[in-house]
Each structure stands twice: as C-alpha cells, then as structure tokens.
Coordinates of C-alpha atoms and ligand atoms in Angstrom, one line a residue:
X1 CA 64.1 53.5 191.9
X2 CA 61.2 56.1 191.3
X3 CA 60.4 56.6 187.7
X4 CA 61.4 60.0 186.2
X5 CA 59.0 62.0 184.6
X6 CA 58.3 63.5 181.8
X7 CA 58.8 59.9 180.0
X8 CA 60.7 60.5 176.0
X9 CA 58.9 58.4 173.9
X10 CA 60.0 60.7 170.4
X11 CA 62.8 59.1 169.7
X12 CA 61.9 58.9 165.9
X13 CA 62.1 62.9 166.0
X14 CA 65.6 62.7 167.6
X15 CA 67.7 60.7 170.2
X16 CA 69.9 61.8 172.8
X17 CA 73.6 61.1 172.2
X18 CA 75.3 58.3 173.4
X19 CA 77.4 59.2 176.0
X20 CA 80.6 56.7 174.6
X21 CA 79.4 59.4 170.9
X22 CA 80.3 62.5 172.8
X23 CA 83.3 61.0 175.1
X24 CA 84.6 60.0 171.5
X25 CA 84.2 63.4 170.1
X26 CA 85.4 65.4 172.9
X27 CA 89.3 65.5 171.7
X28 CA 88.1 66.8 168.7
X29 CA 87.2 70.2 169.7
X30 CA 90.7 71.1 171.8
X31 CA 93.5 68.9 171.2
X32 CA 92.7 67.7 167.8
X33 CA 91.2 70.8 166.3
X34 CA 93.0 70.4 162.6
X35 CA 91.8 71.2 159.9
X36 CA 91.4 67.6 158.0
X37 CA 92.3 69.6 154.9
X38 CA 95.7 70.9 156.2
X39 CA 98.1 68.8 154.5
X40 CA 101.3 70.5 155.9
X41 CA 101.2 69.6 159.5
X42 CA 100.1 67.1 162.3
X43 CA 97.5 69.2 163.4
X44 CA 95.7 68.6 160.0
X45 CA 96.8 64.8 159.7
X46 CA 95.4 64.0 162.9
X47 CA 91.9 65.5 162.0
X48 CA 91.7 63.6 159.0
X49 CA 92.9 60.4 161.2
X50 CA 89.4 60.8 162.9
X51 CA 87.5 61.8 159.7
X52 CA 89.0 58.4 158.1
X53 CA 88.2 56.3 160.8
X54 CA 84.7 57.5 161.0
X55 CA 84.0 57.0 157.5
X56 CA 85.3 53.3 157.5
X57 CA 82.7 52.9 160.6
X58 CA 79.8 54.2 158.5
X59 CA 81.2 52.7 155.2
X60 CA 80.7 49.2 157.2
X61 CA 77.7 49.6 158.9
X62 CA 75.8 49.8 155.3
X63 CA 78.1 47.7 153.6
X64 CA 80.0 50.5 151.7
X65 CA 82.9 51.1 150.6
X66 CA 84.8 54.5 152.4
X67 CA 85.0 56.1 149.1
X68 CA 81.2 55.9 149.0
X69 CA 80.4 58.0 151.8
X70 CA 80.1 61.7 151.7
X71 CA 79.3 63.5 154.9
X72 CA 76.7 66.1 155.1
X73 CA 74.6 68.3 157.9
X74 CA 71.8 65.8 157.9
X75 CA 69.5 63.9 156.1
X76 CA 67.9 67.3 154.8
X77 CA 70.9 68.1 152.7
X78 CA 71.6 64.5 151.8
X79 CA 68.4 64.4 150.2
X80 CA 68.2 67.3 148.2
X81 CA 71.7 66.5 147.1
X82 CA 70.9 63.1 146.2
X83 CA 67.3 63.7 144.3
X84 CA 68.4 66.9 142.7
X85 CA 72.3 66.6 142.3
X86 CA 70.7 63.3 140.3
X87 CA 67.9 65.2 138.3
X88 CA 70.1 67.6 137.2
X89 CA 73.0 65.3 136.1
X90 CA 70.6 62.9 134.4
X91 CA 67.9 64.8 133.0
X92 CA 66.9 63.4 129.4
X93 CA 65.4 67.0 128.0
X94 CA 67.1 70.6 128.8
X95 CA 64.7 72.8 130.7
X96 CA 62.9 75.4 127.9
X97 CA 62.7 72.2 125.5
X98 CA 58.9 72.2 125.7
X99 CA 59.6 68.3 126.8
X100 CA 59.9 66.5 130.5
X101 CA 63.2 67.4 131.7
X102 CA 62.7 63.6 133.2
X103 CA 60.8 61.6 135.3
X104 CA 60.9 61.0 139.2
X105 CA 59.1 58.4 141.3
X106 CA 58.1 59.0 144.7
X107 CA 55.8 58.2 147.6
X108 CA 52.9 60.6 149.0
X109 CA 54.1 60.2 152.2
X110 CA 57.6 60.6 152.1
X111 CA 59.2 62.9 154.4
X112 CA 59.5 66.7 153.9
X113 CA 62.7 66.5 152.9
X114 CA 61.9 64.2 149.9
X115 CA 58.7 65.8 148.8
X116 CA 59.9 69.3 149.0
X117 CA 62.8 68.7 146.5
X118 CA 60.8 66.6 144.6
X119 CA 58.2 69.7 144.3
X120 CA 60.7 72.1 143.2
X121 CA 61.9 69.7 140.4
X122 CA 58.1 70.0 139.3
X123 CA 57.9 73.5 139.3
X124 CA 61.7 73.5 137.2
X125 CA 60.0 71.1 134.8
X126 CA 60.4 67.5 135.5
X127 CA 57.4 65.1 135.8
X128 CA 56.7 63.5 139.4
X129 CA 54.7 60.5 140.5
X130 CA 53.6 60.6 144.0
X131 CA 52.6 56.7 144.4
X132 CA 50.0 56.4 147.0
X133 CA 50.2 54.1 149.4
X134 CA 47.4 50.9 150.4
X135 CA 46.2 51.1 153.5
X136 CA 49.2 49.2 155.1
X137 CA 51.3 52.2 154.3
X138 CA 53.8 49.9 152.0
X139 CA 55.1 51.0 149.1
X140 CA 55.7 47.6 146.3
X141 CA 58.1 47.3 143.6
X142 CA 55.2 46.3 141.8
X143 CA 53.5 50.4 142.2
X144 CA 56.8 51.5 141.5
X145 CA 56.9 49.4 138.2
X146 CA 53.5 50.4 137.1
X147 CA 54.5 53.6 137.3
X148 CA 58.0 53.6 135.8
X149 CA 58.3 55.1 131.7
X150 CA 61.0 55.1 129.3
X151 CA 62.0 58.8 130.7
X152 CA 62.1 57.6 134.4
X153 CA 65.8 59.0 135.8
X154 CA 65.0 58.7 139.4
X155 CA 63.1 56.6 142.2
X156 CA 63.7 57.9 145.8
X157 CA 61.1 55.7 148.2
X158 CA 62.1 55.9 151.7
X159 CA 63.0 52.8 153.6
X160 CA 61.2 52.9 156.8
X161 CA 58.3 55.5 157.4
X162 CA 59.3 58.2 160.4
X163 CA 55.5 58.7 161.6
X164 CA 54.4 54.9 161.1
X165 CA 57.3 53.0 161.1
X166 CA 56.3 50.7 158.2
X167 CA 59.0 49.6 155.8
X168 CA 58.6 49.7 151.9
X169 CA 60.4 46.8 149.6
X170 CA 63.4 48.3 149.1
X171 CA 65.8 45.4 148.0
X172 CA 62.5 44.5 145.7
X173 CA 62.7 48.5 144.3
X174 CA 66.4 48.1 143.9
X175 CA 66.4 45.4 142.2
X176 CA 63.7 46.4 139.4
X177 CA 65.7 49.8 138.9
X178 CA 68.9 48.4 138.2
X179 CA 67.1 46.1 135.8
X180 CA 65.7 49.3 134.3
X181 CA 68.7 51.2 134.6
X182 CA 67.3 54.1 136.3
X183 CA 68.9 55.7 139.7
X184 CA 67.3 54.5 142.7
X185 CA 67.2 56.8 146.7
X186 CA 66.2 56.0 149.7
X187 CA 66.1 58.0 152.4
X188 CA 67.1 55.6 155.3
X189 CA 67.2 58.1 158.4
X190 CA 65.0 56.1 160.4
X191 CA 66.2 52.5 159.3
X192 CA 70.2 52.8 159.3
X193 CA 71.2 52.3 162.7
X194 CA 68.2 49.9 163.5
X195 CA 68.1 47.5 160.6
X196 CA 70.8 45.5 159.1
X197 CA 71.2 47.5 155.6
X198 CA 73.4 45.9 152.5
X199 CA 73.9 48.6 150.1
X200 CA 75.2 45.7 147.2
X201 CA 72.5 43.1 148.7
X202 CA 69.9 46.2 148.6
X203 CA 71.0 47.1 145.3
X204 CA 70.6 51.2 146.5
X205 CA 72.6 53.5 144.6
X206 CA 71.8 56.9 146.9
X207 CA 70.9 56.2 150.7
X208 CA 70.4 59.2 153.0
X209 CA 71.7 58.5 156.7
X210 CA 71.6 61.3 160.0
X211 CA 73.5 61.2 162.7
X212 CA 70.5 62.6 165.6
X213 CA 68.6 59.7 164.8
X214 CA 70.9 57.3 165.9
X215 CA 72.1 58.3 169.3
X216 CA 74.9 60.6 167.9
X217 CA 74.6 64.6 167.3
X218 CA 72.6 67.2 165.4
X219 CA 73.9 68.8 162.3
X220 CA 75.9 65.4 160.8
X221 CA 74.7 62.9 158.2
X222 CA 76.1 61.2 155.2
X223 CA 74.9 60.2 151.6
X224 CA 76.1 57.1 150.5
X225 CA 77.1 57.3 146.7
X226 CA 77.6 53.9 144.7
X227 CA 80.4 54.0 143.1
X228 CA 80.4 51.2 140.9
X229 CA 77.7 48.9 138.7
X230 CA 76.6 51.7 138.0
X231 CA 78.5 54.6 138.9
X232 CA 76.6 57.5 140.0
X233 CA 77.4 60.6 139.6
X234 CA 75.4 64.0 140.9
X235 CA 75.6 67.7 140.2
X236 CA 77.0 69.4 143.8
X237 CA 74.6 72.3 145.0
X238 CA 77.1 74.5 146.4
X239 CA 80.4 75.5 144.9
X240 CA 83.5 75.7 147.1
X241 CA 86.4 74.3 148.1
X242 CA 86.5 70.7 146.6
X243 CA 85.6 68.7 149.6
X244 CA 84.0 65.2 149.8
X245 CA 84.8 64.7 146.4
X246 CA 83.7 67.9 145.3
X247 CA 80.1 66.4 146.0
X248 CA 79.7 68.9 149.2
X249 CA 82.5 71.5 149.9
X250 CA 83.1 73.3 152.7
X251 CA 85.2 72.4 156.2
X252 CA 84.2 69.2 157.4
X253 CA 82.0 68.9 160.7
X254 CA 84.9 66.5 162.3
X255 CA 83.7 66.6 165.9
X256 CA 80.3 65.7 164.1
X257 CA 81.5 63.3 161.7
X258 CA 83.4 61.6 164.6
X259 CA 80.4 61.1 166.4
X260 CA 78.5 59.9 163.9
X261 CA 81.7 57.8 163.4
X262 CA 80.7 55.9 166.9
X263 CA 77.4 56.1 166.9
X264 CA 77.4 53.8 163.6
X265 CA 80.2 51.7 165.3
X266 CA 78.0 51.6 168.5
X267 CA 74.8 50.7 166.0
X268 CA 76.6 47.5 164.2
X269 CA 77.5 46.0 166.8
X270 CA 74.5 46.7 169.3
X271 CA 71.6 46.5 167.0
X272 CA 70.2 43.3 167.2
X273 CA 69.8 43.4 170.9
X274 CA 68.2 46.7 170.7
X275 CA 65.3 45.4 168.6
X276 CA 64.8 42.5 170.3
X277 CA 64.3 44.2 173.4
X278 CA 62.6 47.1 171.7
X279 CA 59.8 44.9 169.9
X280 CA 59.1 43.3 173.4
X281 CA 58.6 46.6 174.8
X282 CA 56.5 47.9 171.9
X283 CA 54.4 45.0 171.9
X284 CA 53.9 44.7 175.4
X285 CA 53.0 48.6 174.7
X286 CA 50.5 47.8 171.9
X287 CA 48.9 45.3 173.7
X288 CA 48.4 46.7 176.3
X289 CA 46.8 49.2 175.0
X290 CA 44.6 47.7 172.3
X291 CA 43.6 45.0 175.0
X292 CA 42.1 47.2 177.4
X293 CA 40.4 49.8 174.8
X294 CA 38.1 49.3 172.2
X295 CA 38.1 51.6 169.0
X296 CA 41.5 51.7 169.1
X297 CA 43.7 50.9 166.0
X298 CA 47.3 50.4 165.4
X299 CA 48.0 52.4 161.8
X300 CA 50.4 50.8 159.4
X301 CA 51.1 47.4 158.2
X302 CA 51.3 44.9 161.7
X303 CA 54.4 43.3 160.9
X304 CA 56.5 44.9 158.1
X305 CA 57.3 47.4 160.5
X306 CA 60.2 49.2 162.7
X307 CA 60.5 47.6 165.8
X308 CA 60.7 50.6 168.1
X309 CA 57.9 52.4 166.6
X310 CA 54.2 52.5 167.2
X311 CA 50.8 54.8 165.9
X312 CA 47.7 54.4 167.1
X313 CA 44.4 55.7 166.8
X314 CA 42.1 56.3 169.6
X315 CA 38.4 56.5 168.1
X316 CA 35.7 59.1 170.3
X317 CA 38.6 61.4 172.3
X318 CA 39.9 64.6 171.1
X319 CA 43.5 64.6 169.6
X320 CA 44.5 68.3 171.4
X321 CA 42.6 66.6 175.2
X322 CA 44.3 63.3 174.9
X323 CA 48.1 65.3 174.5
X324 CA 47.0 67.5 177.4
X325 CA 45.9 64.5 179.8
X326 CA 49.2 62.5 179.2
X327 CA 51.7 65.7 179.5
X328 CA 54.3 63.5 181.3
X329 CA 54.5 61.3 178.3
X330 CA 56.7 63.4 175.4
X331 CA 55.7 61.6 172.1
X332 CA 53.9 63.0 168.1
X333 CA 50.2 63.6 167.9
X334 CA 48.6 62.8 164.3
X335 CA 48.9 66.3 163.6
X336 CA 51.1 69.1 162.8
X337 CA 50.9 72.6 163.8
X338 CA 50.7 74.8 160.5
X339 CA 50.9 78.4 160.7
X340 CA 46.3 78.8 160.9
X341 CA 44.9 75.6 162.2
X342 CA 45.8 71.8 163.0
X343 CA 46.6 70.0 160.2
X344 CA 45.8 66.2 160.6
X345 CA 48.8 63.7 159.3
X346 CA 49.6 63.8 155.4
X347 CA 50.9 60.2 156.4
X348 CA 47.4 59.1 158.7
X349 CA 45.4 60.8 155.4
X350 CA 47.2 58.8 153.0
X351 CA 46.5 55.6 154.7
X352 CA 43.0 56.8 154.5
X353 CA 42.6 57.6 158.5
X354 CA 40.1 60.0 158.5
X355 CA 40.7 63.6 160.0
X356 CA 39.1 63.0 163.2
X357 CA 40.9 59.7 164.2
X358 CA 44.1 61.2 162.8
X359 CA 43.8 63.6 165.3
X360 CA 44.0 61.9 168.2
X361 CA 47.1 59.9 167.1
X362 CA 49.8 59.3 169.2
X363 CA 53.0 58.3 167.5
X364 CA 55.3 56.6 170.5
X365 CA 59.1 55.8 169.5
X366 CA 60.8 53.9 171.6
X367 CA 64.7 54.0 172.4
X368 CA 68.1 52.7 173.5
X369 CA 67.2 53.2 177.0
X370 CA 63.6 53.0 177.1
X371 CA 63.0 50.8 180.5
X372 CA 60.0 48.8 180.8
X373 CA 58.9 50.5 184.1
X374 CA 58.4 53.4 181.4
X375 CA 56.0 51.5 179.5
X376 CA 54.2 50.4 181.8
X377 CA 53.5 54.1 183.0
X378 CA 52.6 54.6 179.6
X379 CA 50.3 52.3 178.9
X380 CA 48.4 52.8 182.1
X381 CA 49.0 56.6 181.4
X382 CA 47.1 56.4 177.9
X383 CA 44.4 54.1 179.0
X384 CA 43.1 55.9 181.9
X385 CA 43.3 59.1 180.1
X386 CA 41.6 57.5 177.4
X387 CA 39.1 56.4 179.8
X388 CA 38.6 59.8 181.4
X389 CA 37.5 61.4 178.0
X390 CA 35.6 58.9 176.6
X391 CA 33.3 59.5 179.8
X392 CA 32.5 63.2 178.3
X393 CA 32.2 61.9 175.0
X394 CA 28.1 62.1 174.1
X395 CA 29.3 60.3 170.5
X396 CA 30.9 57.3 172.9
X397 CA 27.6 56.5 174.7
X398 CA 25.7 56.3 171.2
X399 CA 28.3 54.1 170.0
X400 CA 28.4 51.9 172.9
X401 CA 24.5 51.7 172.8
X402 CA 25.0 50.1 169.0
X403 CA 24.0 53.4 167.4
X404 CA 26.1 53.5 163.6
X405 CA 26.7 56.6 163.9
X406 CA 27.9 56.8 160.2
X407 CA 24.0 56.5 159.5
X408 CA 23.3 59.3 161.9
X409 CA 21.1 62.7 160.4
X410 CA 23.0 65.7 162.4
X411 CA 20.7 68.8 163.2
X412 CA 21.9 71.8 160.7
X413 CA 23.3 74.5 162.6
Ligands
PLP501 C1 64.5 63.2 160.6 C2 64.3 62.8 159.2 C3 64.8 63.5 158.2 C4 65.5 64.8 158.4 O1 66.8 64.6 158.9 P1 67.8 65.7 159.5 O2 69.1 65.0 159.7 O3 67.1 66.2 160.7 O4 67.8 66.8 158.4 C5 64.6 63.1 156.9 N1 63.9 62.0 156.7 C6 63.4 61.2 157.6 C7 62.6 60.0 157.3 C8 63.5 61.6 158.9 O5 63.0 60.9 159.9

C-alpha cells in the first residue's frame, strides 16, 4: 500500500471522528430528532433515551456519577463556566469592597481558554497567581501550596499540557485543596480519553472534557461537577430554559452528545492499547530523530508525559523554512500567528526556550490510526529537511567548528 500524503500529525488540535461516533449519531438527526425536553410524547422520550445513555458513558469513563455531568459546546465553555460560575458563587468580598473579591491559582501556560477567564476575573477584581512552570513544564502541589492564602477560592491547573504534553500532579493538587477546602479545575481536554481519570481517586471537583479531541465531533463537551464531599455549586452564565440543571440552558446538542456518548465508550474500553502502541510510535519517532541530529531537544519533562505527544526543538534552522520543507507533514510549529508578526510559544517561553529555538518547534501529535509507515516518513521527512537547512546555515558551520557562539561580538548594523 502506498503511503498517503499529506501525513496528520495534529491530532492534539483535533481528531477526526470515529466512524462507529458518527454511525452512532446518525439516527439522531432523522428518526430520532426529539426534543429530549418534550415530556409529552415518544419523539421527546426517545431523545432523552440517547442523551441518558451518553451521559452514563461519560459519567464512567471519569468515574462520575450521571448526575455529575453537564454537557456543553466544548471545553471553551466548560471552562469559563467552571472558573467563573465558581468565582462568582464563592467570592469572599463583593466587587466595589475596596478588598480581593478572592483568590485564583493558575498556571502561565494554561490554555487560552483558562487564562482568558482567569484575566477577566482580574480585571472584575479578583487576585490571580500565574505559577510558572520549571523547566520540565510540571506544575507541583508543592507551587500550588506555596502559593495558596487564606482567601484562595479556586485552583484550575490543567491536567495534561496541549502544546507539550507534560502532565501536572493533579491527584497531588486535589488532594491539598480538599485539605484546604478550596475548589479545585482541571481542564482535562487533552488527558480524558487517553489517560485512565478517577474523579473520587483524583479528588477534582470541576474537570473540563471535549468531544473533538477524542475522536468524536466539534461543538460537544461536558463539565463534570462533583456533587458530593463537597458539593459544588456554580453561578450559570446564561439564563434560559433550565437545562442541565440549570447549570447551562438551552436545547441539548443530542446528535453531539451522542457522539461524545461513544466516543468516551469507544475511549474506556480502547485506551490502553492506544497508548501502548502510541508511545512505541512516538518513541520510535523521538529517537529517531534525536539519534540522527544534534542540537536537537525534546521540550518538556521526558517521562511525565502524554504518550501520543511530542515537541522538539531543532537548534540552527529557521522555524517558517523547516514548516515549508516538510509541507506533507500537517503538525504545530512553536509559534502562533498573531494579527503583526510571529509570536514564539507562551508555553516554549515559559519553559525558558528561547525565541529562536521556539521557533522552529514542531509539535507532532500522534493518533488512533497513526501507522508506523507514517512515522517513518516522518522522521526521515524532518531529518533530511533538517539537514538541507542546516547546510545554508553560516551560524551551523561556526558551531560545528567549536565556536560558542553565545561569546560571539556581532558587527552593529
Ligand atoms: C482544545 C483545547 C481546549 C478547547 O477546547 P474546545 O472544545 O475546542 O473549546 C481547551 N483546553 C485544552 C487543553 C485544549 O487542548
């Protein structure tokens, strides 16, 4: 069989859906179109049916309970609801009181979706700590404790990093905020579906989950909401009809929620044969990689990491050449367009990867039917590219020749 280019190596920015995900949603947009809140007739009954059923199957793949689980559009909304439905509910001081409305922990390299809320509770006048990271990318219970003071209301630290894959000590962070009584997030997009998760083991209280990022569609999530030891409670952000609790109203998404429904079925019972094979492939990837370069390094902590994802940093090529010269090979580059220039990684940065290597970062995620003939192409893809430019790199031959170029006096311009 001939290998099929381009190659999708972004699956931590989205995943196709399973094709048993959309055969299981298909009734649900003609036959079984209800409206799970129509009470009156089958049509209604048999939509919620599906809604219930999907719930159990998320409920048990992070050892929930079906009341627990509210479904959302994604793990956007599921974080703003969680971090400011929880701000708002348990804020110690009214805003105008001259006094911290409350104190939120965080992480500097959270996802948008966490720091954004977070900011806007800033600017509405609670206090924020962004922790900062080591250089292994891990966030500790031990920062999170140091940082912790009698007005702390919220910690949201994410579970398993989306551009690094490196995975913080949440059961450790759950732990010390249940000892400290004080509500505890994580926003687990990128480790539900991959990682055995035990909400009561875990001690989390809030967990945000999406649907696209485990092989079922756009436009679904959930947020898990403990109900009990302690019982959380959170202010809705939009007012409606009563649905989900009255957490998040509106119609339900029940062709979406169905999918999600299987994809977390699919997940449970397929995940540990997906990272096994996946960690093969990533090593074999890695090493690959890091055996036939030099200046070349993997960012993140080695081991406490996801299995299926990998960023590396390739010292003396340019970031914008390398993504041109492996075109066939769709994966993130260490940096993100803003609207004027090319912003290196917030994440690289905070790790302290300078600007230039976080450039030319590549960010490979691999997925449920990532093949090893794929990784093979990739590798030998990335290290003959590599090659190429390094070739018209003056800065390469000086360090090959044993110049430190760190000592180096440039000409002024
Ligand atoms: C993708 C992602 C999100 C956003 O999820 P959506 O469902 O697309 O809104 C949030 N957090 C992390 C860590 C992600 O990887």
């Amino acid at each position: 069989m001939s290998l099929k280019l381009p190659i999708y190596l972004d699956h931590a920015a989205t995943t196709p859906c399973d094709p048993r995900v959309v055969e299981a949603m298909l009734p649900f947009f003609t036959e079984t179109f209800g409206n799970p809140g129509s009470r009156n007739h089958r049509f209604g009954w048999e939509a919620e049916a599906g809604v219930d059923a999907a719930r159990e199957q998320v409920a048990q793949l992070i050892g929930a309970d079906e009341k627990e689980i509210v479904f959302t559009s994604g793990s956007t909304e599921s974080n703003n609801l969680a971090i400011k439905g929880a701000a708002y509910l348990y804020e110690k001081n009214p805003a105008g009181s001259g006094k911290p409305r409350g104190h939120i922990i965080t992480a500097i390299h959270e996802h948008k979706a966490v720091l954004d809320p977070c900011k806007r509770l800033q600017k509405e006048g609670f206090d924020v700590t962004f922790l900062e990271p080591g250089r292994d990318g891990i966030i500790t219970a031990e920062m999170v404790e140091a940082a912790m003071r009698d007005d702390t209301i919220l910690v949201t630290v994410m579970w398993a990093n989306n551009e690094i894959g490196t995975i913080n000590e949440v059961p450790r962070i759950g732990a010390l905020c249940h000892r400290r009584e004080v509500i505890f997030h994580t926003d687990a997009t990128q480790w539900v579906g991959k990682m055995p998760t035990d909400v009561e083991k875990d001690q989390v209280d809030l967990l945000s989950l999406s649907g696209h990022k485990m092989y079922g569609p756009k436009g679904v999530g959930a947020l898990y909401v403990r109900r009990r030891r302690p019982r959380v409670r959170l202010q809705a952000l939009v007012d409606g009809g009563g649905q989900e609790r009255g957490f998040r109203p509106g119609t339900l998404n029940v062709t979406g929620i169905v999918g999600l429904g299987k994809a977390a079925q699919i997940a449970r019972a397929e995940m540990d044969a997906d990272a096994d094979r996946l960690f093969r492939l990533r090593k074999k990837l890695e090493d690959t990689i890091t055996g036939q370069l030099d200046s070349t390094q993997v960012n993140g902590h080695r081991e406490r990491r996801l299995p299926h994802i990998t960023n590396i940093s390739f010292g003396f090529v340019e970031g914008e050449s390398l993504m041109m010269a492996i075109k066939e090979i769709a994966c993130s580059s260490g940096s993100a367009c803003t609207s004027a220039s090319l912003e290196p990684s917030y994440v690289l940065k905070s790790l302290g990867v300078g600007d230039d290597l976080a450039h030319s970062s590549l960010r490979l995620s691999l997925g449920r039917w990532t093949t090893e003939e794929q990784i093979d192409y990739t590798a030998d893809a990335i290290v003959k590219s590599v090659r190429k430019l390094r070739l018209l790199s003056p800065l390469y031959d000086m360090h090959k020749e044993g110049i430190d170029l760190s000592k180096v006096q440039w000409a002024q311009h």
